[in-house]
mmCIF file with all atom_site columns, C-alpha atoms in Angstrom:
data_model
loop_
_atom_site.group_PDB
_atom_site.id
_atom_site.type_symbol
_atom_site.label_atom_id
_atom_site.label_alt_id
_atom_site.label_comp_id
_atom_site.label_asym_id
_atom_site.label_entity_id
_atom_site.label_seq_id
_atom_site.pdbx_PDB_ins_code
_atom_site.Cartn_x
_atom_site.Cartn_y
_atom_site.Cartn_z
_atom_site.occupancy
_atom_site.B_iso_or_equiv
_atom_site.pdbx_formal_charge
_atom_site.auth_seq_id
_atom_site.auth_comp_id
_atom_site.auth_asym_id
_atom_site.auth_atom_id
_atom_site.pdbx_PDB_model_num
ATOM 1   C CA . UNK A 1 1   ? 99.118  80.051  108.294 1.00 83.00 ? 3   UNK A CA 1
ATOM 2   C CA . UNK A 1 2   ? 101.275 82.684  108.186 1.00 95.00 ? 4   UNK A CA 1
ATOM 3   C CA . UNK A 1 3   ? 103.998 83.621  105.846 1.00 96.00 ? 5   UNK A CA 1
ATOM 4   C CA . UNK A 1 4   ? 108.000 82.102  107.214 1.00 96.00 ? 6   UNK A CA 1
ATOM 5   C CA . UNK A 1 5   ? 108.907 85.914  107.231 1.00 97.00 ? 7   UNK A CA 1
ATOM 6   C CA . UNK A 1 6   ? 106.001 86.963  109.188 1.00 98.00 ? 8   UNK A CA 1
ATOM 7   C CA . UNK A 1 7   ? 106.073 83.840  111.705 1.00 97.00 ? 9   UNK A CA 1
ATOM 8   C CA . UNK A 1 8   ? 110.132 84.763  112.311 1.00 98.00 ? 10  UNK A CA 1
ATOM 9   C CA . UNK A 1 9   ? 108.634 88.043  113.058 1.00 98.00 ? 11  UNK A CA 1
ATOM 10  C CA . UNK A 1 10  ? 105.882 87.508  115.609 1.00 98.00 ? 12  UNK A CA 1
ATOM 11  C CA . UNK A 1 11  ? 107.913 85.414  117.065 1.00 98.00 ? 13  UNK A CA 1
ATOM 12  C CA . UNK A 1 12  ? 111.076 88.054  117.723 1.00 98.00 ? 14  UNK A CA 1
ATOM 13  C CA . UNK A 1 13  ? 108.692 91.173  118.543 1.00 98.00 ? 15  UNK A CA 1
ATOM 14  C CA . UNK A 1 14  ? 106.920 88.792  120.275 1.00 98.00 ? 16  UNK A CA 1
ATOM 15  C CA . UNK A 1 15  ? 103.083 89.269  119.105 1.00 98.00 ? 17  UNK A CA 1
ATOM 16  C CA . UNK A 1 16  ? 100.541 87.568  121.141 1.00 99.00 ? 18  UNK A CA 1
ATOM 17  C CA . UNK A 1 17  ? 98.493  85.729  117.830 1.00 99.00 ? 19  UNK A CA 1
ATOM 18  C CA . UNK A 1 18  ? 94.629  86.713  118.493 1.00 99.00 ? 20  UNK A CA 1
ATOM 19  C CA . UNK A 1 19  ? 91.677  84.844  117.318 1.00 98.00 ? 21  UNK A CA 1
ATOM 20  C CA . UNK A 1 20  ? 87.978  86.171  116.779 1.00 97.00 ? 22  UNK A CA 1
ATOM 21  C CA . UNK A 1 21  ? 87.356  84.967  120.592 1.00 98.00 ? 23  UNK A CA 1
ATOM 22  C CA . UNK A 1 22  ? 90.511  87.044  122.190 1.00 98.00 ? 24  UNK A CA 1
ATOM 23  C CA . UNK A 1 23  ? 90.628  89.813  120.184 1.00 98.00 ? 25  UNK A CA 1
ATOM 24  C CA . UNK A 1 24  ? 88.233  91.686  122.500 1.00 98.00 ? 26  UNK A CA 1
ATOM 25  C CA . UNK A 1 25  ? 90.406  90.740  125.363 1.00 98.00 ? 27  UNK A CA 1
ATOM 26  C CA . UNK A 1 26  ? 93.166  92.134  123.747 1.00 98.00 ? 28  UNK A CA 1
ATOM 27  C CA . UNK A 1 27  ? 91.912  95.371  122.418 1.00 98.00 ? 29  UNK A CA 1
ATOM 28  C CA . UNK A 1 28  ? 89.869  96.369  125.497 1.00 98.00 ? 30  UNK A CA 1
ATOM 29  C CA . UNK A 1 29  ? 92.941  95.568  127.778 1.00 98.00 ? 31  UNK A CA 1
ATOM 30  C CA . UNK A 1 30  ? 95.836  97.067  125.769 1.00 98.00 ? 32  UNK A CA 1
ATOM 31  C CA . UNK A 1 31  ? 95.277  100.977 125.335 1.00 97.00 ? 33  UNK A CA 1
ATOM 32  C CA . UNK A 1 32  ? 96.074  101.467 122.448 1.00 98.00 ? 34  UNK A CA 1
ATOM 33  C CA . UNK A 1 33  ? 96.518  98.067  119.428 1.00 98.00 ? 35  UNK A CA 1
ATOM 34  C CA . UNK A 1 34  ? 97.040  97.321  116.342 1.00 99.00 ? 36  UNK A CA 1
ATOM 35  C CA . UNK A 1 35  ? 95.863  94.805  114.917 1.00 99.00 ? 37  UNK A CA 1
ATOM 36  C CA . UNK A 1 36  ? 97.901  93.102  111.724 1.00 99.00 ? 38  UNK A CA 1
ATOM 37  C CA . UNK A 1 37  ? 95.143  91.389  109.537 1.00 98.00 ? 39  UNK A CA 1
ATOM 38  C CA . UNK A 1 38  ? 97.894  89.477  106.517 1.00 97.00 ? 40  UNK A CA 1
ATOM 39  C CA . UNK A 1 39  ? 95.958  87.542  104.276 1.00 94.00 ? 41  UNK A CA 1
ATOM 40  C CA . UNK A 1 40  ? 97.223  84.895  102.073 1.00 92.00 ? 42  UNK A CA 1
ATOM 41  C CA . UNK A 1 41  ? 101.214 85.702  101.467 1.00 90.00 ? 43  UNK A CA 1
ATOM 42  C CA . UNK A 1 42  ? 100.789 83.884  98.587  1.00 91.00 ? 44  UNK A CA 1
ATOM 43  C CA . UNK A 1 43  ? 97.904  86.266  97.234  1.00 93.00 ? 45  UNK A CA 1
ATOM 44  C CA . UNK A 1 44  ? 98.780  88.835  98.494  1.00 93.00 ? 46  UNK A CA 1
ATOM 45  C CA . UNK A 1 45  ? 102.611 89.627  98.338  1.00 92.00 ? 47  UNK A CA 1
ATOM 46  C CA . UNK A 1 46  ? 102.169 93.019  100.252 1.00 95.00 ? 48  UNK A CA 1
ATOM 47  C CA . UNK A 1 47  ? 102.019 91.450  103.384 1.00 96.00 ? 49  UNK A CA 1
ATOM 48  C CA . UNK A 1 48  ? 105.241 90.974  104.079 1.00 97.00 ? 50  UNK A CA 1
ATOM 49  C CA . UNK A 1 49  ? 105.785 94.543  103.294 1.00 97.00 ? 51  UNK A CA 1
ATOM 50  C CA . UNK A 1 50  ? 103.516 95.328  106.064 1.00 98.00 ? 52  UNK A CA 1
ATOM 51  C CA . UNK A 1 51  ? 105.037 92.213  108.135 1.00 98.00 ? 53  UNK A CA 1
ATOM 52  C CA . UNK A 1 52  ? 108.658 94.711  107.866 1.00 98.00 ? 54  UNK A CA 1
ATOM 53  C CA . UNK A 1 53  ? 106.842 97.422  108.332 1.00 98.00 ? 55  UNK A CA 1
ATOM 54  C CA . UNK A 1 54  ? 104.791 97.177  111.706 1.00 98.00 ? 56  UNK A CA 1
ATOM 55  C CA . UNK A 1 55  ? 108.012 96.434  114.256 1.00 98.00 ? 57  UNK A CA 1
ATOM 56  C CA . UNK A 1 56  ? 109.408 100.086 112.344 1.00 98.00 ? 58  UNK A CA 1
ATOM 57  C CA . UNK A 1 57  ? 105.328 101.476 113.487 1.00 98.00 ? 59  UNK A CA 1
ATOM 58  C CA . UNK A 1 58  ? 106.099 100.150 116.434 1.00 97.00 ? 60  UNK A CA 1
ATOM 59  C CA . UNK A 1 59  ? 108.488 102.198 116.988 1.00 97.00 ? 61  UNK A CA 1
ATOM 60  C CA . UNK A 1 60  ? 108.029 105.232 115.791 1.00 96.00 ? 62  UNK A CA 1
ATOM 61  C CA . UNK A 1 61  ? 105.029 105.322 117.907 1.00 95.00 ? 63  UNK A CA 1
ATOM 62  C CA . UNK A 1 62  ? 107.585 104.768 120.678 1.00 94.00 ? 64  UNK A CA 1
ATOM 63  C CA . UNK A 1 63  ? 105.372 102.148 122.083 1.00 87.00 ? 65  UNK A CA 1
ATOM 64  C CA . UNK A 1 64  ? 102.115 103.862 122.237 1.00 94.00 ? 66  UNK A CA 1
ATOM 65  C CA . UNK A 1 65  ? 100.993 100.553 120.260 1.00 97.00 ? 67  UNK A CA 1
ATOM 66  C CA . UNK A 1 66  ? 100.248 97.428  121.652 1.00 98.00 ? 68  UNK A CA 1
ATOM 67  C CA . UNK A 1 67  ? 100.289 95.435  118.373 1.00 98.00 ? 69  UNK A CA 1
ATOM 68  C CA . UNK A 1 68  ? 98.937  91.555  117.898 1.00 99.00 ? 70  UNK A CA 1
ATOM 69  C CA . UNK A 1 69  ? 98.675  89.541  114.502 1.00 99.00 ? 71  UNK A CA 1
ATOM 70  C CA . UNK A 1 70  ? 94.951  87.818  113.883 1.00 98.00 ? 72  UNK A CA 1
ATOM 71  C CA . UNK A 1 71  ? 95.203  83.675  113.283 1.00 98.00 ? 73  UNK A CA 1
ATOM 72  C CA . UNK A 1 72  ? 94.580  83.342  109.857 1.00 96.00 ? 74  UNK A CA 1
ATOM 73  C CA . UNK A 1 73  ? 91.306  81.109  110.585 1.00 96.00 ? 75  UNK A CA 1
ATOM 74  C CA . UNK A 1 74  ? 90.121  84.619  112.684 1.00 97.00 ? 76  UNK A CA 1
ATOM 75  C CA . UNK A 1 75  ? 90.712  86.071  109.509 1.00 97.00 ? 77  UNK A CA 1
ATOM 76  C CA . UNK A 1 76  ? 87.367  86.443  107.381 1.00 95.00 ? 78  UNK A CA 1
ATOM 77  C CA . UNK A 1 77  ? 85.355  86.755  110.748 1.00 96.00 ? 79  UNK A CA 1
ATOM 78  C CA . UNK A 1 78  ? 87.743  89.900  111.901 1.00 96.00 ? 80  UNK A CA 1
ATOM 79  C CA . UNK A 1 79  ? 87.326  91.020  108.355 1.00 95.00 ? 81  UNK A CA 1
ATOM 80  C CA . UNK A 1 80  ? 82.965  90.712  108.477 1.00 94.00 ? 82  UNK A CA 1
ATOM 81  C CA . UNK A 1 81  ? 83.433  92.727  112.200 1.00 95.00 ? 83  UNK A CA 1
ATOM 82  C CA . UNK A 1 82  ? 85.355  95.358  110.555 1.00 95.00 ? 84  UNK A CA 1
ATOM 83  C CA . UNK A 1 83  ? 84.506  95.744  107.715 1.00 92.00 ? 85  UNK A CA 1
ATOM 84  C CA . UNK A 1 84  ? 87.508  96.283  105.171 1.00 92.00 ? 86  UNK A CA 1
ATOM 85  C CA . UNK A 1 85  ? 87.644  94.974  102.021 1.00 91.00 ? 87  UNK A CA 1
ATOM 86  C CA . UNK A 1 86  ? 91.473  95.101  101.455 1.00 94.00 ? 88  UNK A CA 1
ATOM 87  C CA . UNK A 1 87  ? 93.878  92.473  102.115 1.00 95.00 ? 89  UNK A CA 1
ATOM 88  C CA . UNK A 1 88  ? 96.680  92.513  104.156 1.00 98.00 ? 90  UNK A CA 1
ATOM 89  C CA . UNK A 1 89  ? 95.201  95.487  106.718 1.00 98.00 ? 91  UNK A CA 1
ATOM 90  C CA . UNK A 1 90  ? 96.002  97.331  109.742 1.00 98.00 ? 92  UNK A CA 1
ATOM 91  C CA . UNK A 1 91  ? 93.480  97.810  112.539 1.00 98.00 ? 93  UNK A CA 1
ATOM 92  C CA . UNK A 1 92  ? 94.084  100.729 115.078 1.00 98.00 ? 94  UNK A CA 1
ATOM 93  C CA . UNK A 1 93  ? 91.686  100.552 118.363 1.00 98.00 ? 95  UNK A CA 1
ATOM 94  C CA . UNK A 1 94  ? 91.451  102.464 121.830 1.00 98.00 ? 96  UNK A CA 1
ATOM 95  C CA . UNK A 1 95  ? 90.550  101.026 124.607 1.00 98.00 ? 97  UNK A CA 1
ATOM 96  C CA . UNK A 1 96  ? 88.308  98.597  122.396 1.00 96.00 ? 98  UNK A CA 1
ATOM 97  C CA . UNK A 1 97  ? 86.986  101.338 120.442 1.00 97.00 ? 99  UNK A CA 1
ATOM 98  C CA . UNK A 1 98  ? 87.238  101.546 117.332 1.00 97.00 ? 100 UNK A CA 1
ATOM 99  C CA . UNK A 1 99  ? 90.171  104.169 115.674 1.00 98.00 ? 101 UNK A CA 1
ATOM 100 C CA . UNK A 1 100 ? 90.456  103.276 111.535 1.00 97.00 ? 102 UNK A CA 1
ATOM 101 C CA . UNK A 1 101 ? 91.889  100.528 109.553 1.00 97.00 ? 103 UNK A CA 1
ATOM 102 C CA . UNK A 1 102 ? 94.877  101.158 106.913 1.00 98.00 ? 104 UNK A CA 1
ATOM 103 C CA . UNK A 1 103 ? 94.506  98.179  103.904 1.00 96.00 ? 105 UNK A CA 1
ATOM 104 C CA . UNK A 1 104 ? 96.660  97.140  101.060 1.00 96.00 ? 106 UNK A CA 1
ATOM 105 C CA . UNK A 1 105 ? 101.075 98.531  102.312 1.00 97.00 ? 107 UNK A CA 1
ATOM 106 C CA . UNK A 1 106 ? 101.682 102.422 101.907 1.00 97.00 ? 108 UNK A CA 1
ATOM 107 C CA . UNK A 1 107 ? 104.837 104.285 101.434 1.00 97.00 ? 109 UNK A CA 1
ATOM 108 C CA . UNK A 1 108 ? 105.866 105.574 104.654 1.00 97.00 ? 110 UNK A CA 1
ATOM 109 C CA . UNK A 1 109 ? 105.290 108.803 104.567 1.00 97.00 ? 111 UNK A CA 1
ATOM 110 C CA . UNK A 1 110 ? 101.387 107.739 104.334 1.00 98.00 ? 112 UNK A CA 1
ATOM 111 C CA . UNK A 1 111 ? 101.541 106.421 107.172 1.00 98.00 ? 113 UNK A CA 1
ATOM 112 C CA . UNK A 1 112 ? 104.030 108.459 109.063 1.00 97.00 ? 114 UNK A CA 1
ATOM 113 C CA . UNK A 1 113 ? 100.714 111.100 108.059 1.00 97.00 ? 115 UNK A CA 1
ATOM 114 C CA . UNK A 1 114 ? 97.887  108.577 108.993 1.00 97.00 ? 116 UNK A CA 1
ATOM 115 C CA . UNK A 1 115 ? 98.935  107.177 112.113 1.00 98.00 ? 117 UNK A CA 1
ATOM 116 C CA . UNK A 1 116 ? 99.239  109.825 113.713 1.00 97.00 ? 118 UNK A CA 1
ATOM 117 C CA . UNK A 1 117 ? 96.037  111.513 112.424 1.00 97.00 ? 119 UNK A CA 1
ATOM 118 C CA . UNK A 1 118 ? 93.953  108.153 113.690 1.00 95.00 ? 120 UNK A CA 1
ATOM 119 C CA . UNK A 1 119 ? 95.828  107.847 117.194 1.00 96.00 ? 121 UNK A CA 1
ATOM 120 C CA . UNK A 1 120 ? 94.597  111.876 118.118 1.00 96.00 ? 122 UNK A CA 1
ATOM 121 C CA . UNK A 1 121 ? 91.027  111.705 116.244 1.00 95.00 ? 123 UNK A CA 1
ATOM 122 C CA . UNK A 1 122 ? 87.741  110.207 119.354 1.00 96.00 ? 124 UNK A CA 1
ATOM 123 C CA . UNK A 1 123 ? 87.103  106.009 118.738 1.00 94.00 ? 125 UNK A CA 1
ATOM 124 C CA . UNK A 1 124 ? 83.834  105.863 116.872 1.00 90.00 ? 126 UNK A CA 1
ATOM 125 C CA . UNK A 1 125 ? 81.641  103.148 115.078 1.00 88.00 ? 127 UNK A CA 1
ATOM 126 C CA . UNK A 1 126 ? 83.227  100.952 112.936 1.00 88.00 ? 128 UNK A CA 1
ATOM 127 C CA . UNK A 1 127 ? 81.962  102.299 109.183 1.00 83.00 ? 129 UNK A CA 1
ATOM 128 C CA . UNK A 1 128 ? 79.515  100.110 107.057 1.00 78.00 ? 130 UNK A CA 1
ATOM 129 C CA . UNK A 1 129 ? 81.277  97.676  104.568 1.00 64.00 ? 131 UNK A CA 1
ATOM 130 C CA . UNK A 1 130 ? 81.960  99.344  101.272 1.00 64.00 ? 132 UNK A CA 1
ATOM 131 C CA . UNK A 1 131 ? 82.645  96.849  98.523  1.00 61.00 ? 133 UNK A CA 1
ATOM 132 C CA . UNK A 1 132 ? 84.287  98.254  95.569  1.00 60.00 ? 134 UNK A CA 1
ATOM 133 C CA . UNK A 1 133 ? 83.370  100.181 92.707  1.00 64.00 ? 135 UNK A CA 1
ATOM 134 C CA . UNK A 1 134 ? 83.888  96.928  90.351  1.00 63.00 ? 136 UNK A CA 1
ATOM 135 C CA . UNK A 1 135 ? 82.222  94.759  92.628  1.00 58.00 ? 137 UNK A CA 1
ATOM 136 C CA . UNK A 1 136 ? 79.125  97.185  93.384  1.00 57.00 ? 138 UNK A CA 1
ATOM 137 C CA . UNK A 1 137 ? 78.006  97.204  89.481  1.00 63.00 ? 139 UNK A CA 1
ATOM 138 C CA . UNK A 1 138 ? 78.674  93.140  89.376  1.00 66.00 ? 140 UNK A CA 1
ATOM 139 C CA . UNK A 1 139 ? 76.503  92.683  92.263  1.00 60.00 ? 141 UNK A CA 1
ATOM 140 C CA . UNK A 1 140 ? 74.223  95.669  91.364  1.00 61.00 ? 142 UNK A CA 1
ATOM 141 C CA . UNK A 1 141 ? 73.263  93.871  87.511  1.00 68.00 ? 143 UNK A CA 1
ATOM 142 C CA . UNK A 1 142 ? 73.111  90.656  89.237  1.00 64.00 ? 144 UNK A CA 1
ATOM 143 C CA . UNK A 1 143 ? 70.429  91.241  91.406  1.00 68.00 ? 145 UNK A CA 1
ATOM 144 C CA . UNK A 1 144 ? 68.752  93.308  88.281  1.00 66.00 ? 146 UNK A CA 1
ATOM 145 C CA . UNK A 1 145 ? 68.777  90.034  86.295  1.00 65.00 ? 147 UNK A CA 1
ATOM 146 C CA . UNK A 1 146 ? 67.999  87.750  89.165  1.00 67.00 ? 148 UNK A CA 1
ATOM 147 C CA . UNK A 1 147 ? 65.178  90.259  89.487  1.00 66.00 ? 149 UNK A CA 1
ATOM 148 C CA . UNK A 1 148 ? 63.661  90.152  86.122  1.00 65.00 ? 150 UNK A CA 1
ATOM 149 C CA . UNK A 1 149 ? 63.809  86.005  86.283  1.00 62.00 ? 151 UNK A CA 1
ATOM 150 C CA . UNK A 1 150 ? 61.652  86.175  89.501  1.00 58.00 ? 152 UNK A CA 1
ATOM 151 C CA . UNK A 1 151 ? 58.976  88.785  88.379  1.00 56.00 ? 153 UNK A CA 1
ATOM 152 C CA . UNK A 1 152 ? 58.753  86.209  85.167  1.00 56.00 ? 154 UNK A CA 1
ATOM 153 C CA . UNK A 1 153 ? 58.139  83.170  86.732  1.00 55.00 ? 155 UNK A CA 1
ATOM 154 C CA . UNK A 1 154 ? 55.929  84.755  89.474  1.00 53.00 ? 156 UNK A CA 1
ATOM 155 C CA . UNK A 1 155 ? 53.975  86.152  86.006  1.00 57.00 ? 157 UNK A CA 1
ATOM 156 C CA . UNK A 1 156 ? 54.291  82.733  84.655  1.00 57.00 ? 158 UNK A CA 1
ATOM 157 C CA . UNK A 1 157 ? 56.037  84.119  82.142  1.00 52.00 ? 159 UNK A CA 1
ATOM 158 C CA . UNK A 1 158 ? 59.080  81.933  80.942  1.00 51.00 ? 160 UNK A CA 1
ATOM 159 C CA . UNK A 1 159 ? 62.062  82.726  79.206  1.00 50.00 ? 161 UNK A CA 1
ATOM 160 C CA . UNK A 1 160 ? 62.361  80.184  76.767  1.00 50.00 ? 162 UNK A CA 1
ATOM 161 C CA . UNK A 1 161 ? 59.742  80.252  74.012  1.00 47.00 ? 163 UNK A CA 1
ATOM 162 C CA . UNK A 1 162 ? 57.081  77.502  73.844  1.00 47.00 ? 164 UNK A CA 1
ATOM 163 C CA . UNK A 1 163 ? 56.039  76.112  70.332  1.00 47.00 ? 165 UNK A CA 1
ATOM 164 C CA . UNK A 1 164 ? 52.532  75.774  70.038  1.00 42.00 ? 166 UNK A CA 1
#
């Protein structure tokens, strides 16, 4: 479910709402595209900021970009495919090929630097998923603890001492 603001912008701009099943047809047949993944506006209030900024980005690129919005029930599949880790996100493509992603909200000047640079590069493979710094440390600790428990179980060593 989109925020009321995003719903009104989708209607006003006549943007298609895509699913993980329909996104390929859109990015393969519309030249340079930008996909907007809003995330939950209550959890990510900046998604409404990006919703307001995106029509201005389209105008600034003189219609070079075609925009679409990803349906909320397809956001996780699109996130897995394009390997971004922050919402909201703008994903840029050319003729079905990946150009890059801009997560979160930026200052206007930063958009105006990042987008032309992205549109002037060659398409590339989607980069691997990068876990945020804090998460990486926690995952490493959890994996290490799990390995220790598995080693203890394998050796017949139990964590609880036994009285003899």
